[in-house]
PDB file of C-alpha atoms and ligand atoms in Angstrom:
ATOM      1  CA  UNK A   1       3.475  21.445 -13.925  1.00  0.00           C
ATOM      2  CA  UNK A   2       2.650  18.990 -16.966  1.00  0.00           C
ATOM      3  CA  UNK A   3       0.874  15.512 -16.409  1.00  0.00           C
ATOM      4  CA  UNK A   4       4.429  14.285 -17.337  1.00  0.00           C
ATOM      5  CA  UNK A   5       6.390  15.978 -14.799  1.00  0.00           C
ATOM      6  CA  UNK A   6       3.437  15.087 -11.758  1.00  0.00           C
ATOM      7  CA  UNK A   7       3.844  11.607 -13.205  1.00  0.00           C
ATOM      8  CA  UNK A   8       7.803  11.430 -12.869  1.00  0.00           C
ATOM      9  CA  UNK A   9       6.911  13.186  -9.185  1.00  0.00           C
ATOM     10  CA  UNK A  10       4.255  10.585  -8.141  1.00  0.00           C
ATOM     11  CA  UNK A  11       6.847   7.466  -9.062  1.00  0.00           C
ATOM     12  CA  UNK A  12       9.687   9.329  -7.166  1.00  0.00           C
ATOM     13  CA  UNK A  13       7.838   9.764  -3.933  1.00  0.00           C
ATOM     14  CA  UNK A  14       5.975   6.635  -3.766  1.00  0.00           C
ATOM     15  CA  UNK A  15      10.026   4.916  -3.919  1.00  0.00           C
ATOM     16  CA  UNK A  16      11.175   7.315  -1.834  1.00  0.00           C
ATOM     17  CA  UNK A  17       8.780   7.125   0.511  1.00  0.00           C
ATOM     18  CA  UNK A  18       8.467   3.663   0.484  1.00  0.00           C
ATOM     19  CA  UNK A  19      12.394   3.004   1.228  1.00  0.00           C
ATOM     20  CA  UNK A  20      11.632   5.681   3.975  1.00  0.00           C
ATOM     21  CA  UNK A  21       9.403   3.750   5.766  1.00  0.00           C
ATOM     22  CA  UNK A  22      11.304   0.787   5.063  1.00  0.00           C
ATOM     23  CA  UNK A  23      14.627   1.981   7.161  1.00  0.00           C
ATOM     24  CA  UNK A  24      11.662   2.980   9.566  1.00  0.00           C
ATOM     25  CA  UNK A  25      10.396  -0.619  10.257  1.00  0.00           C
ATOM     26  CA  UNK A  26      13.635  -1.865  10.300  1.00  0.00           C
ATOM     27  CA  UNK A  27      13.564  -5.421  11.797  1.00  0.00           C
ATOM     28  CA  UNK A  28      10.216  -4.847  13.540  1.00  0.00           C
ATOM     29  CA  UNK A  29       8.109  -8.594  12.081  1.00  0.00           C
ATOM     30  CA  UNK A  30       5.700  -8.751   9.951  1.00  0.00           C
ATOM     31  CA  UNK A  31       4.466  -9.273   6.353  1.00  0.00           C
ATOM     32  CA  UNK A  32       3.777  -6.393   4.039  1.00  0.00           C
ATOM     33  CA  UNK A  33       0.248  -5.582   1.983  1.00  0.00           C
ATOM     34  CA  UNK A  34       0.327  -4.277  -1.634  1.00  0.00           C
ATOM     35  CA  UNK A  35      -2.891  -2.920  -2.324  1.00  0.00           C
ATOM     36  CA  UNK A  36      -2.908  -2.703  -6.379  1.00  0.00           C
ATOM     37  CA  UNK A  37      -0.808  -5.222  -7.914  1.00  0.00           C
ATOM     38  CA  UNK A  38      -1.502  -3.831 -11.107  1.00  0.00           C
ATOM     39  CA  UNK A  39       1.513  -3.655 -13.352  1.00  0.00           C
ATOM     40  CA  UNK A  40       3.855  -5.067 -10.533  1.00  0.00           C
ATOM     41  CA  UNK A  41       6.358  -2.190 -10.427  1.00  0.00           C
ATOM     42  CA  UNK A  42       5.694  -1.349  -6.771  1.00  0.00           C
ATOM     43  CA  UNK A  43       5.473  -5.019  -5.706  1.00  0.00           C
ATOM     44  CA  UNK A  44       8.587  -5.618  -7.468  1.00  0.00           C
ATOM     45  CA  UNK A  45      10.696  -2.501  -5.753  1.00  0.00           C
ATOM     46  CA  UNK A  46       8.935  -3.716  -2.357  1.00  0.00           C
ATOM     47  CA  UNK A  47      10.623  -7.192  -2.249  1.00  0.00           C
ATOM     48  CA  UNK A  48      13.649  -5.789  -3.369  1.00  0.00           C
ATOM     49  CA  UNK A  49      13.662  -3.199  -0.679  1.00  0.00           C
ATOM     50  CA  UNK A  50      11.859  -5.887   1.979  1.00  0.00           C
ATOM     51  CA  UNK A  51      13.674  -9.194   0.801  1.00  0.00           C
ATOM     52  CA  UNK A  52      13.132 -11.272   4.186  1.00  0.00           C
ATOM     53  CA  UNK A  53       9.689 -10.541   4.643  1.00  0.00           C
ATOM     54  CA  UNK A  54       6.323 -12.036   3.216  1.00  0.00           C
ATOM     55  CA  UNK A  55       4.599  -9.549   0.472  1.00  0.00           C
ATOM     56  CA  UNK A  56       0.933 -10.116   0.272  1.00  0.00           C
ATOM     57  CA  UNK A  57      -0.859  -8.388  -2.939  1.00  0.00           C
ATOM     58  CA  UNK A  58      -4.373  -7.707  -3.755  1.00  0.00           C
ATOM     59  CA  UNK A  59      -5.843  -7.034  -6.977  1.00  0.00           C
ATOM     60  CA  UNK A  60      -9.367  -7.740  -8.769  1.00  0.00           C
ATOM     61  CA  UNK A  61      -7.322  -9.430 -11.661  1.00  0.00           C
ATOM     62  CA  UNK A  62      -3.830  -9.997 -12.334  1.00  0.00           C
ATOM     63  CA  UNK A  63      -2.460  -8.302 -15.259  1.00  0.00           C
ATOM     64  CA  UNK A  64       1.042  -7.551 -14.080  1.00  0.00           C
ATOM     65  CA  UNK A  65       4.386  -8.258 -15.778  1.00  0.00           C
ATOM     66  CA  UNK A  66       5.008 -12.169 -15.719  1.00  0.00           C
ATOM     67  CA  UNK A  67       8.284 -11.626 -13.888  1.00  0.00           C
ATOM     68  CA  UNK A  68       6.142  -9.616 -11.206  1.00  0.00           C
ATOM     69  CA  UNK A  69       3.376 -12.390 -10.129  1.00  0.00           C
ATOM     70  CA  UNK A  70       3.613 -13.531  -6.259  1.00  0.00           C
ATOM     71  CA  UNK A  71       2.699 -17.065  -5.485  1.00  0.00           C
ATOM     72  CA  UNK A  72      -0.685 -18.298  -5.398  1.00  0.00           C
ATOM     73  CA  UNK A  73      -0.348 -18.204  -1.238  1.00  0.00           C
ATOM     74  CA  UNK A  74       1.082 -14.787  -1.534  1.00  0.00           C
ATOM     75  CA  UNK A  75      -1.510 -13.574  -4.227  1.00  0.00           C
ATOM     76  CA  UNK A  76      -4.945 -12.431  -3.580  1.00  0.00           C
ATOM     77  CA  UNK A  77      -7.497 -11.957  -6.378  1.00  0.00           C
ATOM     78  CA  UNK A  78     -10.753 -10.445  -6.387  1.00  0.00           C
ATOM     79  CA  UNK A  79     -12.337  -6.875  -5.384  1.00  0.00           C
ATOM     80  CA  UNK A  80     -10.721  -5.845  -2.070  1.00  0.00           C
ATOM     81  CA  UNK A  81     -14.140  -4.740  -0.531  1.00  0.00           C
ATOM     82  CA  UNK A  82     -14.341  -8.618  -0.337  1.00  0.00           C
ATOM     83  CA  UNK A  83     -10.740  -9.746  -0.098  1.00  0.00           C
ATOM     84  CA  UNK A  84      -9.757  -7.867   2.857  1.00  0.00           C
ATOM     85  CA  UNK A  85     -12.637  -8.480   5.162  1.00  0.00           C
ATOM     86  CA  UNK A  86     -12.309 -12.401   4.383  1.00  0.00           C
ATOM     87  CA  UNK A  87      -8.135 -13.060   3.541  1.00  0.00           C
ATOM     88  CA  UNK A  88      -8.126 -13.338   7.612  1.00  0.00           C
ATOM     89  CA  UNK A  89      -7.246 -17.407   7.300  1.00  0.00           C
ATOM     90  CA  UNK A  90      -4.621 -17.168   5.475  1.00  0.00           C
ATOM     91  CA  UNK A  91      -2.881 -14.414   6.997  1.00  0.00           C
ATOM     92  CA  UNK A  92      -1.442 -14.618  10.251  1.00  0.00           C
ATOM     93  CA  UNK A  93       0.210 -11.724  11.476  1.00  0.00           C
ATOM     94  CA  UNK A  94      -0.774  -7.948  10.588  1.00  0.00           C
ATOM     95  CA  UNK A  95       1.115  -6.206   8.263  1.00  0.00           C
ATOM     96  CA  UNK A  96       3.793  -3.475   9.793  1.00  0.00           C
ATOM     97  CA  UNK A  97       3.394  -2.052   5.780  1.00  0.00           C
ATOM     98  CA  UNK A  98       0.416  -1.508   4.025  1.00  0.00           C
ATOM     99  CA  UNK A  99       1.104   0.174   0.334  1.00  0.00           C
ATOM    100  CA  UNK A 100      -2.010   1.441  -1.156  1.00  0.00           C
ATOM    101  CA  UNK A 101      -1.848   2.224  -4.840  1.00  0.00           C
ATOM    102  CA  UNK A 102      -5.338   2.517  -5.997  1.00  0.00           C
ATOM    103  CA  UNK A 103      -5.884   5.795  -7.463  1.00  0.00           C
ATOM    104  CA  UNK A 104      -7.966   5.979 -10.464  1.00  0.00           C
ATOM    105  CA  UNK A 105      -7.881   9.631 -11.793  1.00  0.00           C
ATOM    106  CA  UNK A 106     -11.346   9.670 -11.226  1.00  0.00           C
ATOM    107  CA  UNK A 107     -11.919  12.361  -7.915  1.00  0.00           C
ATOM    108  CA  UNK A 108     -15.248  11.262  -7.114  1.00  0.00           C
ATOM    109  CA  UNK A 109     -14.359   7.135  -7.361  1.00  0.00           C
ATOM    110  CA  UNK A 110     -11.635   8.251  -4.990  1.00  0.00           C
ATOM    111  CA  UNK A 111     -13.639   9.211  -2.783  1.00  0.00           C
ATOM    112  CA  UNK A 112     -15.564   6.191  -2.612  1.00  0.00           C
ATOM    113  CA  UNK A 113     -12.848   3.978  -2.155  1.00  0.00           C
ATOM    114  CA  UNK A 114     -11.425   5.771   0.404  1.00  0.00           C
ATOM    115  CA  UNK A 115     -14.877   5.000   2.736  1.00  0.00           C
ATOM    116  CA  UNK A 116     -14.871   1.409   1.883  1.00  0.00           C
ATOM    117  CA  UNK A 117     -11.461   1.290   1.957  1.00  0.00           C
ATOM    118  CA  UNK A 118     -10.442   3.367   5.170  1.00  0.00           C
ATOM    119  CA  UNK A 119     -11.677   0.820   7.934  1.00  0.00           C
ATOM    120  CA  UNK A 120     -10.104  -2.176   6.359  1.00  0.00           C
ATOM    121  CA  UNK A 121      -6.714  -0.569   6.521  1.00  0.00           C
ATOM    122  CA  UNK A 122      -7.612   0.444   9.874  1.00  0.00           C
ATOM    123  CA  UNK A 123      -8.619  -2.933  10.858  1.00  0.00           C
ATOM    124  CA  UNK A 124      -5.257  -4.574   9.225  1.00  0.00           C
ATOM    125  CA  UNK A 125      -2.449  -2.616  10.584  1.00  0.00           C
ATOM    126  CA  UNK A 126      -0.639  -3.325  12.972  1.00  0.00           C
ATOM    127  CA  UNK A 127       0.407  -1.359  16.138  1.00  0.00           C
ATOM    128  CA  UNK A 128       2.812   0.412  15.205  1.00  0.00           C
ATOM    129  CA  UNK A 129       2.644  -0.131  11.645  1.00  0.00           C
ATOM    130  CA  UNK A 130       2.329   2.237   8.431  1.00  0.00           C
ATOM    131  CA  UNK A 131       0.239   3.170   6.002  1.00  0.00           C
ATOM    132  CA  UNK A 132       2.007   4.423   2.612  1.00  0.00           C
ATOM    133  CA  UNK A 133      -1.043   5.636   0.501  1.00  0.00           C
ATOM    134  CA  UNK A 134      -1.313   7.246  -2.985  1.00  0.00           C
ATOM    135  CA  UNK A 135      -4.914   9.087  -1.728  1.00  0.00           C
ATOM    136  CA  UNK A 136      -5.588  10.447   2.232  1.00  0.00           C
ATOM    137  CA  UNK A 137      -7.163   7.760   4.102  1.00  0.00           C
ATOM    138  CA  UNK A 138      -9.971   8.652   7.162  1.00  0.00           C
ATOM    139  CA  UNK A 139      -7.528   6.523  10.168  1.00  0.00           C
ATOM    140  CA  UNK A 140      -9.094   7.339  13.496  1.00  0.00           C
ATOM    141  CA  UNK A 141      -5.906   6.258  16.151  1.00  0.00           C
ATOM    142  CA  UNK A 142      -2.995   6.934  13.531  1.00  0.00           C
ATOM    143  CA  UNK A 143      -0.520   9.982  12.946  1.00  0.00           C
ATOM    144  CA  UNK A 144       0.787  11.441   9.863  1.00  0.00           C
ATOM    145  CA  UNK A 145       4.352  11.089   9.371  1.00  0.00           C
ATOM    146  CA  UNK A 146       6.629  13.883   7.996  1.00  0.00           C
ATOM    147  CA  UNK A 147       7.492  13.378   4.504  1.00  0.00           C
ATOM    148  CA  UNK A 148      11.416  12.807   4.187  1.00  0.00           C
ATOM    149  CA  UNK A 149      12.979  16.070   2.309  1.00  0.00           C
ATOM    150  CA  UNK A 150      13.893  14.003  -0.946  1.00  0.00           C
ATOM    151  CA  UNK A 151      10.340  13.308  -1.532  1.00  0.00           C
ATOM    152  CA  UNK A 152       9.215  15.449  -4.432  1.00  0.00           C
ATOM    153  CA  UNK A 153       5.609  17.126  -4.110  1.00  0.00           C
ATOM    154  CA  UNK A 154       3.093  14.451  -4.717  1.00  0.00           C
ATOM    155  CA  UNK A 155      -0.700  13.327  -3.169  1.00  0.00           C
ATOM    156  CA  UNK A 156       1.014  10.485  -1.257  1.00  0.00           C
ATOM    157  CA  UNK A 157       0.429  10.301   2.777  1.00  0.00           C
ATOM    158  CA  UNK A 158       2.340   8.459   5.361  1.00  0.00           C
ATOM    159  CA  UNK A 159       0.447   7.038   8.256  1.00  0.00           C
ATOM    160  CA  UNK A 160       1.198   5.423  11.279  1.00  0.00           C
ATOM    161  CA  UNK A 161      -0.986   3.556  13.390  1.00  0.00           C
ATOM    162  CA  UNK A 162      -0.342   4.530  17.294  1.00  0.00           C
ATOM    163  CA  UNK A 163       0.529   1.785  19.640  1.00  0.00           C
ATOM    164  CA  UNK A 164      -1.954   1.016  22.712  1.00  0.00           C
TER     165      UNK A 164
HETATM  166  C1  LIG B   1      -2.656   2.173 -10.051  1.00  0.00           C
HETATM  167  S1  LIG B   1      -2.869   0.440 -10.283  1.00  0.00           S
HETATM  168  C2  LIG B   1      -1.587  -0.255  -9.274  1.00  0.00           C
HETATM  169  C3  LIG B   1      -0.196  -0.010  -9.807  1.00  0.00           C
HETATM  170  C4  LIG B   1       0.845  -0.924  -9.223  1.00  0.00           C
HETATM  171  N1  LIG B   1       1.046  -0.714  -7.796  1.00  0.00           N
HETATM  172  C5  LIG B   1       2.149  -0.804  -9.949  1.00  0.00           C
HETATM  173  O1  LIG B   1       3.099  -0.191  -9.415  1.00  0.00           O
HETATM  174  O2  LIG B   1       2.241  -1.344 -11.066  1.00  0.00           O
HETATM  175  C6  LIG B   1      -4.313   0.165  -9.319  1.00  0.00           C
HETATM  176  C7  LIG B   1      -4.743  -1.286  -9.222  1.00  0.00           C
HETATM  177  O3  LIG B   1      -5.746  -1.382  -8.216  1.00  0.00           O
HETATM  178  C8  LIG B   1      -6.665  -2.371  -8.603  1.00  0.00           C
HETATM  179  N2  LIG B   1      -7.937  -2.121  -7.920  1.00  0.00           N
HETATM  180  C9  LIG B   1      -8.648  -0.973  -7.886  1.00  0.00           C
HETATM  181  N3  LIG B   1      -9.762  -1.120  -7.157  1.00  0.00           N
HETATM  182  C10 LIG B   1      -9.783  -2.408  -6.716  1.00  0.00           C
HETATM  183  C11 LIG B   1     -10.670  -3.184  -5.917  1.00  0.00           C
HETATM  184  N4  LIG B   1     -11.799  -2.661  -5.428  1.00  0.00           N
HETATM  185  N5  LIG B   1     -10.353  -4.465  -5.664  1.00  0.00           N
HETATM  186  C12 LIG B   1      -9.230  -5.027  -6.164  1.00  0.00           C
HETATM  187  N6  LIG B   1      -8.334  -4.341  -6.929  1.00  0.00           N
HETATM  188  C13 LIG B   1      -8.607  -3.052  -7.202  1.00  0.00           C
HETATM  189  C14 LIG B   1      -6.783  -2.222 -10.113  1.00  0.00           C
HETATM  190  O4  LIG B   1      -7.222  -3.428 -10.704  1.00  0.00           O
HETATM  191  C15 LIG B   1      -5.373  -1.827 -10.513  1.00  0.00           C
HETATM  192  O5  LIG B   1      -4.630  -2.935 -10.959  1.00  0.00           O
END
């Protein structure tokens, strides 16, 4: 498979996932977490996809498309080893979504943000709630949900964090 081909895979199973999970929330409260703003192209297909619902999204700088730029209440800047352990006061409720989108290319930086970055997403989720991710995620108390058939091949995971 060429880089361009897993690239056109990656984007078509991180939206079809995504819209997945989406019919799987349903109308089950609360907000969502974007975990990369980068570029904006994920955030912008989650608040089409979740229009009634508060987006929250993290990124050390912003640097995505102007038209794709939440709200100063809805955007949180700096590095999420910080961010997430501190946001707490201005977020009420825990997410039912949490999209992670942080891969780098780089195997071993995966692998250290995936131990930083595993028990804050544990911490954050709410009962019940899911985990889309872009890299597997160490999530003591949550189950792996079957990818839907139209997902093409791709590194994503779905999680889902088991109530009680
Ligand atoms: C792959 S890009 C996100 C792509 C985006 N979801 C989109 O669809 O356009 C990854 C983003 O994660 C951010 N990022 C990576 N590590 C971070 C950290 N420790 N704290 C905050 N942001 C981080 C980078 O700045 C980058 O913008």
């Amino acid at each position: 498979m060429s880089r361009l081909e897993a690239a056109i895979n990656r984007l078509i199973a991180q939206k079809t996932l995504l819209e997945h999970v989406a019919d799987l929330i349903g109308k089950t409260p609360g907000p969502v977490f974007e975990l990369g703003l980068g570029n904006g192209r994920t955030y912008d297909h989650l608040r089409q996809i979740f229009p009634e619902r508060e987006i929250f999204a993290f990124d050390q700088a912003i640097r995505a498309h102007a038209g794709c730029i939440p709200d100063a209440a809805h955007m949180v800047v700096g590095d999420m080893r910080d961010t997430l352990r501190l946001c707490h006061p201005r977020i009420a409720a825990k997410p039912v979504l949490i999209h992670v989108d942080m891969g780098s290319g780089d195997p071993t930086a995966d692998l250290a943000t995936r131990e930083w970055l595993s028990p804050l997403v544990a911490d954050w989720a709410a009962e019940g709630g899911y985990v889309v991710t872009d890299r597997p995620l160490q999530l003591p108390g949550f189950t792996t949900i079957e990818r839907p058939s139209g997902a093409p091949a791709s590194p994503h995971l779905v999680y889902r964090r088991m109530k009680g």
